[in-house]
JSON list of C-alpha atoms in Angstrom, two decimals:
[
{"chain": "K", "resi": 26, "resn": "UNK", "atom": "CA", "xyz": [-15.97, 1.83, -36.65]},
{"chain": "K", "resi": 27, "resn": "UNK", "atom": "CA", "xyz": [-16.36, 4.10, -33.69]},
{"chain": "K", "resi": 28, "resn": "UNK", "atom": "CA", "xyz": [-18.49, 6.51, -36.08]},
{"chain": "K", "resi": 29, "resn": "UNK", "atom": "CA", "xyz": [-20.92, 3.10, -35.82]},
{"chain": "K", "resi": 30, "resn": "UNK", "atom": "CA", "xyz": [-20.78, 2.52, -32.41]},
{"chain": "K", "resi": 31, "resn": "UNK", "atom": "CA", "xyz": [-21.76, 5.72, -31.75]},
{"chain": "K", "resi": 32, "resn": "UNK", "atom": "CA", "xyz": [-24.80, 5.92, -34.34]},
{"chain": "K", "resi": 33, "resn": "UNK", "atom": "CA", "xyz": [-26.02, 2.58, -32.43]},
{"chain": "K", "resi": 34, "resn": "UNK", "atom": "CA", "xyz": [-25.43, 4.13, -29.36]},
{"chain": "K", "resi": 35, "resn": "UNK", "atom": "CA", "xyz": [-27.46, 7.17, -29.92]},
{"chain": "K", "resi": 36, "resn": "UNK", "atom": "CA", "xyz": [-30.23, 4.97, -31.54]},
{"chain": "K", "resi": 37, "resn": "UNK", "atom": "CA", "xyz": [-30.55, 2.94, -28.65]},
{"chain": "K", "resi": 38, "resn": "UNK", "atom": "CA", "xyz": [-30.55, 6.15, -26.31]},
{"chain": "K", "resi": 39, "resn": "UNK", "atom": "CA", "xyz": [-32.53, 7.64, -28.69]},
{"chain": "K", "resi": 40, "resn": "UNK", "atom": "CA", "xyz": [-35.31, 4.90, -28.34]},
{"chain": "K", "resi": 41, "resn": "UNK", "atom": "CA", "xyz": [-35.14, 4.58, -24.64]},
{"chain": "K", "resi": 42, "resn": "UNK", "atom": "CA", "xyz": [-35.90, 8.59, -24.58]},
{"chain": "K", "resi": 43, "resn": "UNK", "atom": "CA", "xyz": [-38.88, 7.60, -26.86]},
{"chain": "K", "resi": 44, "resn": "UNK", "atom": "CA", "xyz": [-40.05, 4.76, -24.46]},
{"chain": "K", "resi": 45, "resn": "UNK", "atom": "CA", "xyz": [-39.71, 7.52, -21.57]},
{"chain": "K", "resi": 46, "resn": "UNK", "atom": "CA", "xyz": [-41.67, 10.05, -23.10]},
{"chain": "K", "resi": 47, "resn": "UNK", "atom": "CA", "xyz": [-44.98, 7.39, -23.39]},
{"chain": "K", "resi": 48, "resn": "UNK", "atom": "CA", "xyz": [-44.51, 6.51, -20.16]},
{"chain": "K", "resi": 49, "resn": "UNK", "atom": "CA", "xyz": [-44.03, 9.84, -18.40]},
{"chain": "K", "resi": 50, "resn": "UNK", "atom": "CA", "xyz": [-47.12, 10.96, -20.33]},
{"chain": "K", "resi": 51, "resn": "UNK", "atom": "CA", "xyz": [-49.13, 8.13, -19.24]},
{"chain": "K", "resi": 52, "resn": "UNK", "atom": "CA", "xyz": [-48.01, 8.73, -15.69]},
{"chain": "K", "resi": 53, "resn": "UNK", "atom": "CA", "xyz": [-48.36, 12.36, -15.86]},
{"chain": "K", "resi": 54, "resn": "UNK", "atom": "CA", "xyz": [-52.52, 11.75, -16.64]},
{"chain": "K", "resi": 55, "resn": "UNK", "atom": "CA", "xyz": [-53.20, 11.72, -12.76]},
{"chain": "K", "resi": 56, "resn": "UNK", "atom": "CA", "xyz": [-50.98, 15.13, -11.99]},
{"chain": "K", "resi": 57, "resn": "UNK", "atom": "CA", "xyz": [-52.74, 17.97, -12.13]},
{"chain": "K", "resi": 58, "resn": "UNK", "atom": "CA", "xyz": [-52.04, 21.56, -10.78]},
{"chain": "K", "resi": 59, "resn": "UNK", "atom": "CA", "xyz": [-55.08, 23.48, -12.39]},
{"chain": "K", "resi": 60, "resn": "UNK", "atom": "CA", "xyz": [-57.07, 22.53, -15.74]},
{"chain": "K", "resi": 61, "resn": "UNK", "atom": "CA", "xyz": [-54.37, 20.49, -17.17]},
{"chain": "K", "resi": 62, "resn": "UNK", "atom": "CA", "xyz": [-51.93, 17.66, -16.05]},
{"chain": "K", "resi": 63, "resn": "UNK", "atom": "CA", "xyz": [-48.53, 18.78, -15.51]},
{"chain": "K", "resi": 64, "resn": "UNK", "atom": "CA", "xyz": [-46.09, 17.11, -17.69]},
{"chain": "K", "resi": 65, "resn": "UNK", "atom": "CA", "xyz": [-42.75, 15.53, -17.36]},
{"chain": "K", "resi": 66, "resn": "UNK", "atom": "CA", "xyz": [-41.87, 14.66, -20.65]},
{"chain": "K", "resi": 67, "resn": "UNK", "atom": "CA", "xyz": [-39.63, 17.79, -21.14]},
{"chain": "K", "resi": 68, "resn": "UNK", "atom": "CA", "xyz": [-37.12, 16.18, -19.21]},
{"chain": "K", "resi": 69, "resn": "UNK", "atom": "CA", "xyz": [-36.30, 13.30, -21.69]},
{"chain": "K", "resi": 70, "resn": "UNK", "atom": "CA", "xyz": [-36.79, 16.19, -24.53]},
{"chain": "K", "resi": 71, "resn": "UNK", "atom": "CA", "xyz": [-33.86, 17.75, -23.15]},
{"chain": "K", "resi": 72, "resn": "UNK", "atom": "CA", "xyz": [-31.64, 15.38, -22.25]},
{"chain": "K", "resi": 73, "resn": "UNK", "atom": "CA", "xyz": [-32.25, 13.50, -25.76]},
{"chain": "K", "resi": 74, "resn": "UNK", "atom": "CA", "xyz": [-31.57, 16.85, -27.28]},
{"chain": "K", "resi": 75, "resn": "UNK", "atom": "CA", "xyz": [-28.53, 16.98, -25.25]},
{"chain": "K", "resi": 76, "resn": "UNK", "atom": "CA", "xyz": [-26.76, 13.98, -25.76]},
{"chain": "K", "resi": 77, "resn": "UNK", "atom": "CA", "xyz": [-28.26, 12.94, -29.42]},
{"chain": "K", "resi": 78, "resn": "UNK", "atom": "CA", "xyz": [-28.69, 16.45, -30.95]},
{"chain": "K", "resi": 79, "resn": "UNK", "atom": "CA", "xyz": [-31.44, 18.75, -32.03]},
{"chain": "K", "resi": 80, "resn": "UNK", "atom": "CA", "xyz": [-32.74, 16.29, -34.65]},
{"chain": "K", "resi": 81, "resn": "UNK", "atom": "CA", "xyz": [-33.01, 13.91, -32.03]},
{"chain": "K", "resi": 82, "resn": "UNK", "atom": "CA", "xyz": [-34.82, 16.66, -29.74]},
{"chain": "K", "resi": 83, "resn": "UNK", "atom": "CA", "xyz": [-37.45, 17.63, -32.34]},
{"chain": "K", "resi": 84, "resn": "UNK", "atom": "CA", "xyz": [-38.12, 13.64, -32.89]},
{"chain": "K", "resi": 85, "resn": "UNK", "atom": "CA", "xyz": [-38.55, 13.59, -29.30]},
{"chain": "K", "resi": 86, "resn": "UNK", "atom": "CA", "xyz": [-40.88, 16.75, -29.14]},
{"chain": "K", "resi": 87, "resn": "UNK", "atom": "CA", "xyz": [-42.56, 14.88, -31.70]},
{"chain": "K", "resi": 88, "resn": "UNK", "atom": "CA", "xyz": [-43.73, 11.81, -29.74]},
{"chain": "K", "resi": 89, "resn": "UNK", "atom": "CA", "xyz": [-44.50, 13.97, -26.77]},
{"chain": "K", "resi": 90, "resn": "UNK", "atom": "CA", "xyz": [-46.99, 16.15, -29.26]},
{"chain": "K", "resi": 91, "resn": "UNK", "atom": "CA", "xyz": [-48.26, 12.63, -30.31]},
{"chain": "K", "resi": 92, "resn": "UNK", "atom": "CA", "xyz": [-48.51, 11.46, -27.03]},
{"chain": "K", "resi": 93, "resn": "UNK", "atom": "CA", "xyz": [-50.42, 14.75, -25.52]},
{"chain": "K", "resi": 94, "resn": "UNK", "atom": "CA", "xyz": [-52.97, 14.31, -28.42]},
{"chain": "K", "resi": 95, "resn": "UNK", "atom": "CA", "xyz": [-53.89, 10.90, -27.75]},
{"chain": "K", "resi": 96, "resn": "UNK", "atom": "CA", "xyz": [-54.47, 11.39, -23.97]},
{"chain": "K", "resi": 97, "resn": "UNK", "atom": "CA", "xyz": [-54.93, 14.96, -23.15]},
{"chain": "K", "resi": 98, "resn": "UNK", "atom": "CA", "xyz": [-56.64, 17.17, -25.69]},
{"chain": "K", "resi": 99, "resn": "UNK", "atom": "CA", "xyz": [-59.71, 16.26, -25.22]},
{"chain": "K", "resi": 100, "resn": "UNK", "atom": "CA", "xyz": [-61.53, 19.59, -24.83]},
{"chain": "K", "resi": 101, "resn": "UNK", "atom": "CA", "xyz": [-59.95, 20.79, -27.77]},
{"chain": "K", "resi": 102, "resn": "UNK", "atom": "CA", "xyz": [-60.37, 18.33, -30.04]},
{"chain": "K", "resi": 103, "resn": "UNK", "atom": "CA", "xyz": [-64.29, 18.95, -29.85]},
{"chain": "K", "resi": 104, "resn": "UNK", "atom": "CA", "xyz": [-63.56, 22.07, -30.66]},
{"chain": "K", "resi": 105, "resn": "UNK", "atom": "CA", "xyz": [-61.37, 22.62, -33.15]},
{"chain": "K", "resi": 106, "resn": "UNK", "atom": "CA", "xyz": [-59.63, 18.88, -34.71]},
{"chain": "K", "resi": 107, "resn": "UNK", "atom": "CA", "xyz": [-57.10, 20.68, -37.15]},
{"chain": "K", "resi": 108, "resn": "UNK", "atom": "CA", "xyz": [-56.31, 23.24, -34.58]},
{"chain": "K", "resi": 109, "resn": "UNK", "atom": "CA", "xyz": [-55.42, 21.00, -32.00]},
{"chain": "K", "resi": 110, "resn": "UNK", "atom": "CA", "xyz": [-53.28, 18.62, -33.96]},
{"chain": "K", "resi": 111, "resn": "UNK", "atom": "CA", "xyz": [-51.26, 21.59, -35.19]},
{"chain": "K", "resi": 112, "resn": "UNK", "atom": "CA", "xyz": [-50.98, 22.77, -31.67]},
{"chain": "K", "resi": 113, "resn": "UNK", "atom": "CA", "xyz": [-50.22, 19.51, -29.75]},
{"chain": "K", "resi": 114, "resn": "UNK", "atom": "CA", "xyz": [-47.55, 18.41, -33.22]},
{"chain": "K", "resi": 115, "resn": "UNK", "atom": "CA", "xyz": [-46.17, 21.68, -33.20]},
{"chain": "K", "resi": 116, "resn": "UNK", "atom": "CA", "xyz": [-45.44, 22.81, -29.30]},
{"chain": "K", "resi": 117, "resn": "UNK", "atom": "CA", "xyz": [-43.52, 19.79, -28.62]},
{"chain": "K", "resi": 118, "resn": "UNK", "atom": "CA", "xyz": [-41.73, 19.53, -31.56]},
{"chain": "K", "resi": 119, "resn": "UNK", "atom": "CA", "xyz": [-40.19, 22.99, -31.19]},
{"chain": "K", "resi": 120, "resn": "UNK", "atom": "CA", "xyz": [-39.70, 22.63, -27.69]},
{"chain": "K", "resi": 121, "resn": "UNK", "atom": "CA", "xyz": [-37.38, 20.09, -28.71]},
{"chain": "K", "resi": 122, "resn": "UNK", "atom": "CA", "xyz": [-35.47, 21.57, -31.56]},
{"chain": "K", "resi": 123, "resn": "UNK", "atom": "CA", "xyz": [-35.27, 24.62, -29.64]},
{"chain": "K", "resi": 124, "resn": "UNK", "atom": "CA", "xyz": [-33.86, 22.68, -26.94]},
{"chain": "K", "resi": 125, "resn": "UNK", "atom": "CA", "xyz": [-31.55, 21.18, -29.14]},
{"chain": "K", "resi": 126, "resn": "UNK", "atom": "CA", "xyz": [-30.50, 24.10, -31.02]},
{"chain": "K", "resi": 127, "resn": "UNK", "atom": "CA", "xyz": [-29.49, 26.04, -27.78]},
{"chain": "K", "resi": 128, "resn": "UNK", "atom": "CA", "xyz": [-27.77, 23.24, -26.20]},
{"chain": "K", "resi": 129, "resn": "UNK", "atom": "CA", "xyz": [-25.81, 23.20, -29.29]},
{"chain": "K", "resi": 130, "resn": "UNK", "atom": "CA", "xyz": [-25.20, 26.67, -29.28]},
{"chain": "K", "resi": 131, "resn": "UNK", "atom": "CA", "xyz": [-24.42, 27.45, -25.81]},
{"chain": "K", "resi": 132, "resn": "UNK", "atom": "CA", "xyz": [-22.09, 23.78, -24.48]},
{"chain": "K", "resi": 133, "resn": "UNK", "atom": "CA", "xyz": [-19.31, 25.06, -26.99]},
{"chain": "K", "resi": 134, "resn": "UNK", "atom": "CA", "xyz": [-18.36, 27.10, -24.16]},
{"chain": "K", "resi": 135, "resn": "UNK", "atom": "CA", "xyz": [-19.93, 25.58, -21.42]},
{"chain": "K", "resi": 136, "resn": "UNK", "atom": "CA", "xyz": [-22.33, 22.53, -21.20]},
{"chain": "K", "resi": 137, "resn": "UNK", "atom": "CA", "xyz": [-23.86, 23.15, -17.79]},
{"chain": "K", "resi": 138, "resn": "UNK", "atom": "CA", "xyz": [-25.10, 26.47, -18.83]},
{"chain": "K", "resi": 139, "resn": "UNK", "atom": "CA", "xyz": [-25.81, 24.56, -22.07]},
{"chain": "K", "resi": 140, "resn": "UNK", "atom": "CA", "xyz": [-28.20, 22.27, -20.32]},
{"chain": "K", "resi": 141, "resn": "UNK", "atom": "CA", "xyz": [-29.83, 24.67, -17.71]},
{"chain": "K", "resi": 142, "resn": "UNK", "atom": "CA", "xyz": [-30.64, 27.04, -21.01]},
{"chain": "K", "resi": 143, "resn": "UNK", "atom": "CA", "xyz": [-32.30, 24.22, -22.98]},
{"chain": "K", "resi": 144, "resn": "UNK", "atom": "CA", "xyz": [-34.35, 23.32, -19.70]},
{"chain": "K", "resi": 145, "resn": "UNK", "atom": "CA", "xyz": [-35.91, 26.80, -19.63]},
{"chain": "K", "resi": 146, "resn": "UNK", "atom": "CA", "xyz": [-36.42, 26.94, -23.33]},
{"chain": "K", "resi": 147, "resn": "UNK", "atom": "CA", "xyz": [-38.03, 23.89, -23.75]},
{"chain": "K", "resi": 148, "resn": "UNK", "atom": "CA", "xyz": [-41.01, 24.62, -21.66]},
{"chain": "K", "resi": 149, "resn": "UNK", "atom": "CA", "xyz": [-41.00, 28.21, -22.52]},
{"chain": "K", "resi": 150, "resn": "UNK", "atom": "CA", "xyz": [-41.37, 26.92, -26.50]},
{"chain": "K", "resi": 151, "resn": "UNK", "atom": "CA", "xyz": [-43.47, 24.39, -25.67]},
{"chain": "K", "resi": 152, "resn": "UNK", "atom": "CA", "xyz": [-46.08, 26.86, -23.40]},
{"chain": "K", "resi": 153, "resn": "UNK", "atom": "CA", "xyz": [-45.68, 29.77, -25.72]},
{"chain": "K", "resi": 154, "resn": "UNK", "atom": "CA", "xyz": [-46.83, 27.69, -28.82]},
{"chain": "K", "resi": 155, "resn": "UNK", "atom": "CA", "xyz": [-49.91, 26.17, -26.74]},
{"chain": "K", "resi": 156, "resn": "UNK", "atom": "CA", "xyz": [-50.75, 30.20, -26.26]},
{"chain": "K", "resi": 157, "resn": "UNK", "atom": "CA", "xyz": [-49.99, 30.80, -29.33]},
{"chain": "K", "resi": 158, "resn": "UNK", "atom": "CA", "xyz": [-52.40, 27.66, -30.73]},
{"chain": "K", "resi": 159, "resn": "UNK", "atom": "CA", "xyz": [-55.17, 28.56, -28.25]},
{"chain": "K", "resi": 160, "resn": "UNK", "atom": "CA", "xyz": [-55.18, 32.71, -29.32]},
{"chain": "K", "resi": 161, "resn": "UNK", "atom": "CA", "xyz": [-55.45, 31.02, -32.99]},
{"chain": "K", "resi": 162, "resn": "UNK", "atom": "CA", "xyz": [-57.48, 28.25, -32.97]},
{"chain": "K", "resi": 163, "resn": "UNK", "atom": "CA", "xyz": [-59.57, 28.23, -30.11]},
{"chain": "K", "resi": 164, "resn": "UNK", "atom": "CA", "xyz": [-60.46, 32.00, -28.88]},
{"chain": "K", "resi": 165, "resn": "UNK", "atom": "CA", "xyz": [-63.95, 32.29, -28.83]},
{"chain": "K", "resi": 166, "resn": "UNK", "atom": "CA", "xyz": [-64.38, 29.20, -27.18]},
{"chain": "K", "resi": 167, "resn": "UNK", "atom": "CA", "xyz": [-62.16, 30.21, -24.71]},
{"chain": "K", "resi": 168, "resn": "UNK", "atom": "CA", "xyz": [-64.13, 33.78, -24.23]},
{"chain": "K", "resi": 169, "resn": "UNK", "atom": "CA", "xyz": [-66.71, 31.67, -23.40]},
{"chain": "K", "resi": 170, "resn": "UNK", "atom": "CA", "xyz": [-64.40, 29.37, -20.79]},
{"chain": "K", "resi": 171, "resn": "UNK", "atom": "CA", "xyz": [-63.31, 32.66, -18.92]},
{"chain": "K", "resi": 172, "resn": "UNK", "atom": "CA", "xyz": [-66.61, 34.34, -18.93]},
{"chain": "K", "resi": 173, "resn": "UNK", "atom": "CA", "xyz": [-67.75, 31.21, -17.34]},
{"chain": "K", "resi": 174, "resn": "UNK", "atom": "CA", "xyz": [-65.35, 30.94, -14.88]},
{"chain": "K", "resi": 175, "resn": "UNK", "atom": "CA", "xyz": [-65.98, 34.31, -13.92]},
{"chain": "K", "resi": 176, "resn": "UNK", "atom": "CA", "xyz": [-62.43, 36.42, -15.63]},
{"chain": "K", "resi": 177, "resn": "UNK", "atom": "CA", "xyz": [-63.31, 39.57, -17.19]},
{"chain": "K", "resi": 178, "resn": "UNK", "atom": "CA", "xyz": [-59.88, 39.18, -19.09]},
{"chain": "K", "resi": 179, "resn": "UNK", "atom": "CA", "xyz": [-59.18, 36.16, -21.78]},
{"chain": "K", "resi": 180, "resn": "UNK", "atom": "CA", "xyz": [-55.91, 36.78, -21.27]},
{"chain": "K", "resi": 181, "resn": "UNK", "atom": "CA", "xyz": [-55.43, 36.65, -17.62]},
{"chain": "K", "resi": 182, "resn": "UNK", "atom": "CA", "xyz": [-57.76, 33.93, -17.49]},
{"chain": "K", "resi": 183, "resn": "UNK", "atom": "CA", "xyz": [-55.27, 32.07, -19.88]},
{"chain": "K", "resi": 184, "resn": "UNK", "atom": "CA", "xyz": [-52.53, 32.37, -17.73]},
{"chain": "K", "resi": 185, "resn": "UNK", "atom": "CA", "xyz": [-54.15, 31.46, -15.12]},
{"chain": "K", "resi": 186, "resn": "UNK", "atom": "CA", "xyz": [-55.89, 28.74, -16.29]},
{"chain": "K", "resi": 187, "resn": "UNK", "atom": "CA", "xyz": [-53.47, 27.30, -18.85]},
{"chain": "K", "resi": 188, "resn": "UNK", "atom": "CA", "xyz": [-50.15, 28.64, -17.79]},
{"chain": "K", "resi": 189, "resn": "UNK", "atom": "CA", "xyz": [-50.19, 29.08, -13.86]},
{"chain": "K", "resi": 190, "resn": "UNK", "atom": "CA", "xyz": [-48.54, 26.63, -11.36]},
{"chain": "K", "resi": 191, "resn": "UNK", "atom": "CA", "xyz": [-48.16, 24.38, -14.35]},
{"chain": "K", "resi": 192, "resn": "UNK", "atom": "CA", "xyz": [-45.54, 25.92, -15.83]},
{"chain": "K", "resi": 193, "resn": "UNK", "atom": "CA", "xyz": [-43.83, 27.21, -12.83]},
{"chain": "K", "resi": 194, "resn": "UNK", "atom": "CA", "xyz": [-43.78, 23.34, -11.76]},
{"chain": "K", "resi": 195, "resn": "UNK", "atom": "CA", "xyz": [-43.05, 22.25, -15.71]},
{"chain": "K", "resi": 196, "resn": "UNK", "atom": "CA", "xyz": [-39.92, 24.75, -15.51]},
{"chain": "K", "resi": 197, "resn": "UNK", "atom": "CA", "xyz": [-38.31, 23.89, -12.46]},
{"chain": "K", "resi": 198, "resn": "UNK", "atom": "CA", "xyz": [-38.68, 19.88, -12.63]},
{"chain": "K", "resi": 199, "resn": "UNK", "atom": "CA", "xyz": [-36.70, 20.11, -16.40]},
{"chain": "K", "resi": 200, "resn": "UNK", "atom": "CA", "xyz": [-33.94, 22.58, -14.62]},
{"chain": "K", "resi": 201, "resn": "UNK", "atom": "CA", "xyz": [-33.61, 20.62, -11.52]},
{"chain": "K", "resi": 202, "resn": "UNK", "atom": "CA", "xyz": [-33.55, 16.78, -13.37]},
{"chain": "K", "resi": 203, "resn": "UNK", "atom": "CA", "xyz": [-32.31, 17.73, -16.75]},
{"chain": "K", "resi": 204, "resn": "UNK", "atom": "CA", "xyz": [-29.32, 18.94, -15.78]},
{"chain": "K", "resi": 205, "resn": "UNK", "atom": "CA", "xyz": [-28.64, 16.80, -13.28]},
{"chain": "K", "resi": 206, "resn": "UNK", "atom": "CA", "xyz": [-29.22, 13.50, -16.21]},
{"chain": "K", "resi": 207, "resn": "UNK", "atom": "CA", "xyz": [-27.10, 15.41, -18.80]},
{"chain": "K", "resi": 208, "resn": "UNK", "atom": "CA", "xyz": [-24.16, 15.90, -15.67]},
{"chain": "K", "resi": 209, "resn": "UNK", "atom": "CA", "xyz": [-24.09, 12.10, -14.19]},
{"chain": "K", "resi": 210, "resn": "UNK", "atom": "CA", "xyz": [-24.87, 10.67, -18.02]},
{"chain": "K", "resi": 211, "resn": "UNK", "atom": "CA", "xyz": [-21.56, 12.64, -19.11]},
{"chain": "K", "resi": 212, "resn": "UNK", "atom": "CA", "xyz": [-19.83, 11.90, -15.56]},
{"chain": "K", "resi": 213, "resn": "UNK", "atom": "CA", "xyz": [-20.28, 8.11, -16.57]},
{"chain": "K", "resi": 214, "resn": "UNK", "atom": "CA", "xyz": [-19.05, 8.38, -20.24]},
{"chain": "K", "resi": 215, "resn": "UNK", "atom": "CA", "xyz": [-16.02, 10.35, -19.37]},
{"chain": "K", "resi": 216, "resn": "UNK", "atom": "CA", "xyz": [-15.23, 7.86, -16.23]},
{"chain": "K", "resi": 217, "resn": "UNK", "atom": "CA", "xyz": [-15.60, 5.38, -19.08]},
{"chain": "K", "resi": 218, "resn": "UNK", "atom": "CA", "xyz": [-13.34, 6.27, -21.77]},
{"chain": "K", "resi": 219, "resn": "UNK", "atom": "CA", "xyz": [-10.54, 6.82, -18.82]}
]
């Protein structure tokens, strides 16, 4: 019995983190710090992954790469289709099992440290396999971007460009409300069962 209140539980928490994600992402379409919008979706990601495991995290990653396709890949979808469905799929569904994974990991001995690891993973993943994608799939177009722009270097004008105050933002907004979700969601269940 309490193995199925807990499987409803999580399903229900589960689908509210799902309902979050399309939100955030739909809100997130007006916030931009350089060429793309800065994204708040990794906080949900992690605190899914969290409470509801690293299944749940790479579901979640899931719907966030779903979610960044339909709005925000524009650009790269006239360049490359394949490439960017691989990229968007893939970077947010590893930032989420990642996420998950490390939380797992790491809140054996100590969940705080659990959750402020899987909020700098998570964006780390989920940036280093959108580098990863663009170096792959998208290169000479982005020569040509950088040239353009004026960068002698592709790869500073990638980090620049792509990475930048974006991630720096991305990173600190998962650390700062991710952990402090995980703490008061965990508070409340533990002031429950008491």
């Amino acid at each position: 019995m309490e193995k199925k209140k807990f499987n409803t539980k999580a399903i229900v928490g589960l689908g509210l983190m799902t309902a979050l994600i399309v939100v955030l992402q739909g809100l997130a379409l007006g916030i931009r710090f350089s060429v793309f919008n800065i994204t708040l979706c990794l906080v949900p990601i992690v605190v899914g992954a969290a409470l509801y495991g690293w299944k749940s995290g790479a579901w979640l990653g899931f719907v966030f790469g779903v979610m960044v396709l339909a709005t925000d890949a524009g650009a790269f979808l006239a360049v490359n289709i394949p490439g960017t469905i691989v990229t968007c799929i893939l970077k947010g569904t590893l930032a989420g099992l990642c996420a998950g994974a490390v939380y797992r990991l790491i809140s054996k001995k100590n969940k705080i440290a659990a959750v402020i690891t899987a909020g700098v993973v998570s964006p780390v993943v989920n940036t280093g396999v959108f580098l990863l994608g663009c170096v792959l799939f998208f290169m000479d177009t982005i020569k040509e971007w950088a040239a353009g722009a004026g960068f002698e270097s592709v790869g500073t004008y990638m980090v620049t460009a792509f990475v930048g105050l974006n991630f720096v933002v991305e990173l600190a907004i998962n650390l700062v409300l991710s952990s402090a979700i995980v703490a008061i969601i965990e508070y409340g269940v533990k002031s429950v069962k008491e």
